XYZ file of C-alpha atoms in Angstrom:
353
model
C -7.183 -109.717 74.243
C -9.501 -112.522 74.975
C -12.409 -110.294 76.148
C -11.824 -108.326 72.597
C -11.904 -111.629 70.812
C -15.149 -112.707 72.755
C -16.569 -109.540 71.970
C -16.060 -110.067 68.332
C -17.256 -113.548 68.343
C -20.577 -112.234 70.084
C -21.013 -109.550 67.529
C -20.639 -112.147 64.652
C -22.765 -114.369 66.371
C -25.297 -111.551 66.983
C -25.113 -110.425 63.297
C -25.976 -114.063 61.798
C -28.994 -114.323 64.147
C -30.281 -111.072 63.002
C -29.441 -112.183 59.077
C -31.306 -115.444 60.076
C -34.396 -113.632 61.411
C -34.717 -110.998 58.528
C -34.649 -113.988 56.210
C -37.147 -115.778 57.910
C -39.479 -112.395 58.153
C -38.563 -111.828 54.598
C -39.495 -115.460 52.925
C -42.448 -115.624 55.386
C -43.736 -112.249 53.672
C -43.180 -113.656 50.394
C -45.056 -117.059 51.494
C -47.837 -115.105 52.598
C -47.957 -112.813 49.625
C -47.954 -115.758 47.268
C -50.672 -117.454 49.123
C -52.839 -114.506 49.141
C -52.482 -113.846 45.385
C -53.360 -117.903 45.112
C -56.460 -117.415 47.123
C -57.633 -114.233 45.247
C -56.694 -115.904 41.785
C -58.915 -119.083 42.895
C -61.678 -116.915 44.194
C -61.729 -115.131 41.127
C -61.700 -118.030 38.892
C -65.220 -119.067 39.719
C -68.279 -116.562 38.224
C -71.962 -116.178 39.290
C -74.870 -115.951 36.785
C -75.318 -111.937 37.305
C -71.621 -111.276 36.781
C -71.722 -113.760 33.685
C -74.382 -111.542 32.488
C -72.411 -108.478 32.994
C -69.479 -109.746 30.836
C -67.967 -109.168 27.717
C -68.903 -111.611 24.815
C -65.079 -113.238 25.101
C -66.114 -113.658 28.762
C -69.083 -115.321 28.311
C -67.823 -117.852 25.453
C -65.152 -118.707 27.545
C -67.295 -119.951 30.311
C -70.055 -121.415 28.371
C -68.085 -122.198 25.014
C -67.492 -125.856 26.106
C -70.751 -126.737 27.957
C -72.089 -128.415 25.209
C -69.005 -130.609 23.489
C -67.474 -128.896 20.770
C -70.382 -126.832 19.876
C -69.796 -123.099 21.029
C -72.554 -122.059 18.668
C -74.851 -122.410 21.421
C -73.040 -120.220 23.818
C -72.877 -117.579 21.012
C -76.496 -117.934 20.171
C -77.283 -117.532 24.080
C -75.079 -114.463 24.354
C -76.889 -112.825 20.995
C -80.219 -113.720 22.090
C -79.905 -113.063 26.016
C -77.272 -110.548 26.487
C -76.297 -108.558 23.354
C -79.888 -108.074 22.315
C -80.651 -106.828 25.806
C -77.736 -104.304 26.341
C -74.976 -105.697 28.072
C -74.105 -102.221 29.656
C -77.045 -102.464 31.797
C -77.118 -105.999 33.850
C -80.338 -105.359 35.337
C -82.090 -104.503 32.274
C -80.170 -107.414 30.589
C -81.290 -110.041 33.326
C -85.219 -108.827 33.467
C -85.630 -108.654 29.427
C -83.765 -112.032 29.285
C -86.179 -114.232 30.601
C -85.469 -113.771 34.382
C -81.962 -115.221 34.313
C -81.209 -115.186 38.053
C -79.584 -118.620 38.820
C -77.771 -121.690 37.185
C -81.073 -123.375 36.375
C -82.523 -120.600 34.433
C -79.153 -120.505 32.521
C -79.207 -124.097 31.773
C -82.806 -123.676 30.772
C -82.048 -120.885 28.365
C -79.037 -122.938 26.827
C -81.125 -126.135 26.482
C -83.807 -124.654 24.641
C -81.680 -123.072 22.184
C -80.247 -126.659 21.519
C -83.842 -127.986 21.386
C -84.831 -125.351 18.987
C -81.913 -126.189 16.664
C -82.583 -127.794 13.262
C -82.137 -131.643 13.315
C -78.762 -131.429 11.198
C -77.479 -129.299 14.116
C -78.291 -131.564 16.783
C -77.132 -134.805 14.642
C -73.576 -132.287 14.734
C -73.647 -132.093 18.286
C -74.044 -135.645 18.939
C -71.323 -136.651 16.734
C -69.165 -134.187 18.291
C -68.986 -136.259 21.327
C -66.151 -138.628 21.612
C -66.358 -142.469 22.130
C -66.632 -143.309 25.815
C -63.994 -146.148 25.461
C -61.316 -143.933 24.311
C -58.002 -145.041 25.820
C -55.668 -142.973 28.078
C -53.426 -142.435 25.361
C -56.217 -140.832 23.330
C -57.405 -138.803 26.143
C -55.450 -135.951 24.772
C -57.829 -135.506 21.802
C -60.734 -134.835 23.860
C -61.720 -131.628 25.673
C -60.905 -130.850 29.091
C -64.254 -131.476 30.178
C -64.600 -135.185 28.786
C -61.038 -135.887 30.004
C -62.324 -135.224 33.729
C -65.703 -136.954 32.886
C -64.284 -140.224 31.764
C -61.599 -140.542 34.260
C -64.223 -140.089 37.150
C -66.183 -142.679 35.360
C -63.003 -145.064 35.605
C -63.271 -145.628 31.817
C -59.320 -145.304 31.684
C -59.244 -148.400 33.712
C -61.074 -150.750 31.222
C -60.085 -154.322 31.336
C -59.055 -155.780 27.676
C -61.943 -157.800 27.782
C -64.246 -154.571 29.039
C -62.508 -152.578 26.151
C -63.046 -155.297 23.547
C -66.913 -155.536 24.526
C -67.488 -151.801 24.728
C -65.727 -151.160 21.410
C -67.792 -153.818 19.757
C -71.096 -152.674 21.279
C -70.073 -149.230 20.512
C -69.349 -149.934 16.846
C -72.588 -151.573 16.526
C -74.232 -148.468 17.959
C -72.290 -146.250 15.708
C -73.327 -148.166 12.637
C -77.029 -148.239 13.613
C -77.519 -144.828 14.672
C -74.990 -142.564 12.904
C -73.257 -140.938 16.049
C -71.439 -142.411 19.149
C -72.998 -143.688 22.425
C -73.538 -141.110 24.610
C -73.872 -141.146 28.337
C -73.373 -138.799 31.390
C -70.513 -140.552 32.975
C -69.279 -138.180 35.817
C -71.257 -139.984 38.537
C -71.429 -143.209 36.738
C -69.048 -146.461 36.611
C -67.711 -148.251 34.197
C -70.085 -151.179 34.582
C -73.096 -148.416 34.307
C -71.653 -147.497 31.061
C -71.471 -151.167 29.948
C -74.863 -152.032 30.869
C -76.613 -148.803 29.550
C -75.213 -149.120 25.804
C -76.341 -152.948 26.129
C -79.947 -151.730 26.800
C -79.980 -148.933 24.495
C -78.698 -150.550 21.537
C -82.175 -151.889 20.816
C -83.762 -148.659 20.847
C -85.512 -147.095 17.800
C -83.573 -144.498 15.887
C -85.846 -141.673 17.018
C -86.218 -143.107 20.511
C -82.291 -143.279 20.696
C -81.888 -139.752 19.152
C -83.905 -138.288 21.857
C -82.266 -140.279 24.667
C -79.023 -139.220 23.238
C -79.818 -135.723 23.096
C -81.116 -135.959 26.816
C -77.794 -137.383 27.770
C -76.100 -134.519 26.021
C -78.241 -131.840 28.184
C -77.460 -133.722 31.282
C -73.623 -133.478 30.792
C -74.079 -129.566 29.960
C -75.783 -129.284 33.159
C -73.196 -131.017 35.403
C -70.764 -128.626 33.597
C -72.621 -125.543 34.265
C -72.694 -126.647 37.883
C -68.857 -126.762 37.520
C -68.276 -123.696 35.743
C -71.000 -121.283 37.611
C -70.697 -120.562 41.210
C -73.787 -120.519 43.330
C -72.821 -118.503 46.561
C -76.375 -118.499 47.714
C -78.320 -121.589 47.017
C -82.214 -121.216 47.238
C -82.596 -124.992 47.652
C -83.328 -127.020 50.920
C -83.663 -130.438 52.514
C -86.345 -131.604 54.555
C -87.066 -134.862 56.083
C -90.386 -136.710 57.699
C -90.275 -140.159 59.465
C -93.452 -142.091 60.093
C -93.804 -145.078 62.066
C -96.007 -147.336 60.031
C -96.159 -150.172 62.887
C -98.035 -147.596 64.824
C -99.587 -145.459 62.725
C -98.145 -142.435 64.063
C -95.106 -139.843 63.528
C -91.735 -141.371 64.625
C -91.040 -138.679 67.444
C -87.829 -138.535 69.122
C -85.813 -140.452 66.703
C -82.181 -139.608 66.227
C -81.069 -139.079 62.869
C -77.787 -138.130 61.237
C -76.922 -136.360 58.049
C -73.548 -137.116 56.228
C -72.188 -135.456 53.051
C -70.245 -138.390 51.008
C -69.111 -136.109 48.196
C -67.508 -133.535 47.248
C -64.537 -134.985 49.207
C -63.424 -131.936 50.371
C -66.509 -131.520 52.276
C -67.307 -134.672 53.169
C -68.344 -135.835 56.972
C -71.059 -135.198 59.656
C -73.173 -132.079 58.792
C -75.608 -132.251 61.354
C -77.449 -134.478 64.065
C -81.269 -134.115 64.881
C -83.896 -135.717 67.300
C -87.455 -135.514 65.422
C -90.273 -133.557 66.972
C -93.566 -134.647 67.645
C -94.717 -134.520 63.960
C -91.584 -136.881 63.110
C -89.996 -133.602 61.273
C -86.690 -132.025 61.940
C -86.817 -129.234 64.746
C -85.900 -125.869 63.408
C -86.970 -126.553 59.879
C -84.714 -127.731 56.813
C -82.059 -130.000 57.770
C -79.771 -128.101 54.833
C -80.056 -124.925 53.249
C -78.135 -121.828 52.489
C -74.495 -121.844 51.738
C -74.430 -125.736 53.148
C -76.869 -126.824 50.666
C -74.397 -128.290 48.102
C -74.531 -130.548 45.030
C -73.386 -133.945 45.897
C -74.010 -137.195 47.756
C -75.340 -137.259 50.959
C -76.933 -140.097 53.356
C -79.278 -139.927 56.161
C -78.914 -142.385 58.817
C -82.104 -143.352 60.932
C -81.410 -144.857 64.318
C -84.927 -146.937 64.065
C -83.676 -149.715 66.635
C -83.443 -147.328 69.485
C -86.808 -145.441 68.576
C -88.666 -148.862 68.751
C -87.200 -149.756 71.681
C -88.000 -146.781 73.525
C -91.678 -146.927 71.968
C -91.884 -150.644 73.313
C -92.517 -151.996 69.925
C -91.222 -155.424 69.701
C -87.933 -156.117 67.627
C -86.017 -159.249 67.442
C -82.919 -159.825 69.658
C -80.761 -159.214 66.536
C -82.785 -156.331 65.192
C -83.693 -156.655 61.812
C -83.466 -153.074 61.060
C -81.307 -151.317 63.594
C -79.809 -148.279 61.797
C -81.526 -147.402 58.368
C -79.270 -145.427 55.841
C -80.626 -143.746 52.918
C -77.874 -142.639 50.347
C -79.122 -139.825 47.849
C -77.979 -137.404 45.599
C -78.538 -133.468 45.385
C -78.305 -132.394 41.881
C -79.642 -128.828 41.650
C -78.984 -125.955 44.221
C -82.170 -124.237 43.310
C -84.495 -127.036 44.440
C -86.417 -128.284 47.335
C -85.516 -132.143 48.216
C -87.780 -134.120 50.733
C -86.283 -137.383 51.479
C -88.789 -138.909 53.886
C -88.964 -142.321 55.909
C -91.669 -144.801 56.481
C -90.754 -147.490 58.657
C -91.458 -150.535 60.704
C -89.248 -153.060 62.497
C -89.449 -155.060 59.674
C -89.422 -152.835 56.631
C -88.995 -149.206 55.262
C -89.544 -147.156 52.079
C -88.376 -143.806 50.909
C -89.150 -141.461 48.051
C -88.404 -137.967 46.601
C -91.329 -136.040 48.079
C -92.278 -132.224 47.945
């Protein structure tokens, strides 16, 4: 009897274990399937310029309609002039006959040209479509999705009472003078930048400020396009050249690091180099292809080590030991050259070519 009971108990335990295993496999399958669907959806959410040119009108307008604030007429004009009139059924013909629209820069140039060629009344309506930058958090729901994200990044929803009062006063004076709200591309700015800019621009003439505001609208549109359009194969690249101004020669054998600071999901050390005899990076560009992303970067030049090896006099506590240069890459289609001219006592840099 006991043996029968033991066998029965053992069988029950095995059944329970089998159920657990089957349940685990089933839920694991569901998890993997759901993850796959989500990843596929995420991958399909971005669109390239060639894919956009092949799209239906609704697709084009859904992607480009919000690039210029509450001004979908820009996207509609783009579709009619660059896609519909070229034959949307033939993507190659559409691309070729629409002014060689191959990348996001070409797309932006085409859309911005539509705005620049618009009437003065249309431009004014476009400026007036932009919200006040000092909108409080509870008013963000009245803004477009793009404006909500941009104001949040700039910290404009964290204005103190004093800062908000100051900005509202300046903004009201600005609107009264020019007839439209103060506009600034705030995605990569701080609230301090915004307050300083409105103080500086409120003294402009009407003509100068109209042009300045429209330039900011284009800048906002450019940054929105970079978010909306996928650039899987960037054609831009980053180079560097280090010159030793103390000894009048290229800075050979200097250790250099490149870090990406933003976007945060790809931040970190990109690469480390040692300059060649010409003071340049061995092997060509320091950043190219898929690694060439829009964002904030920082070169770190280990000049103290270099001058110590060179035998150039440096103080006990080096005046310059590591030289960091922080810079931004804004266009995935362009060449960015960031050189360094350095001595133990000073340095300079610029965007070269």
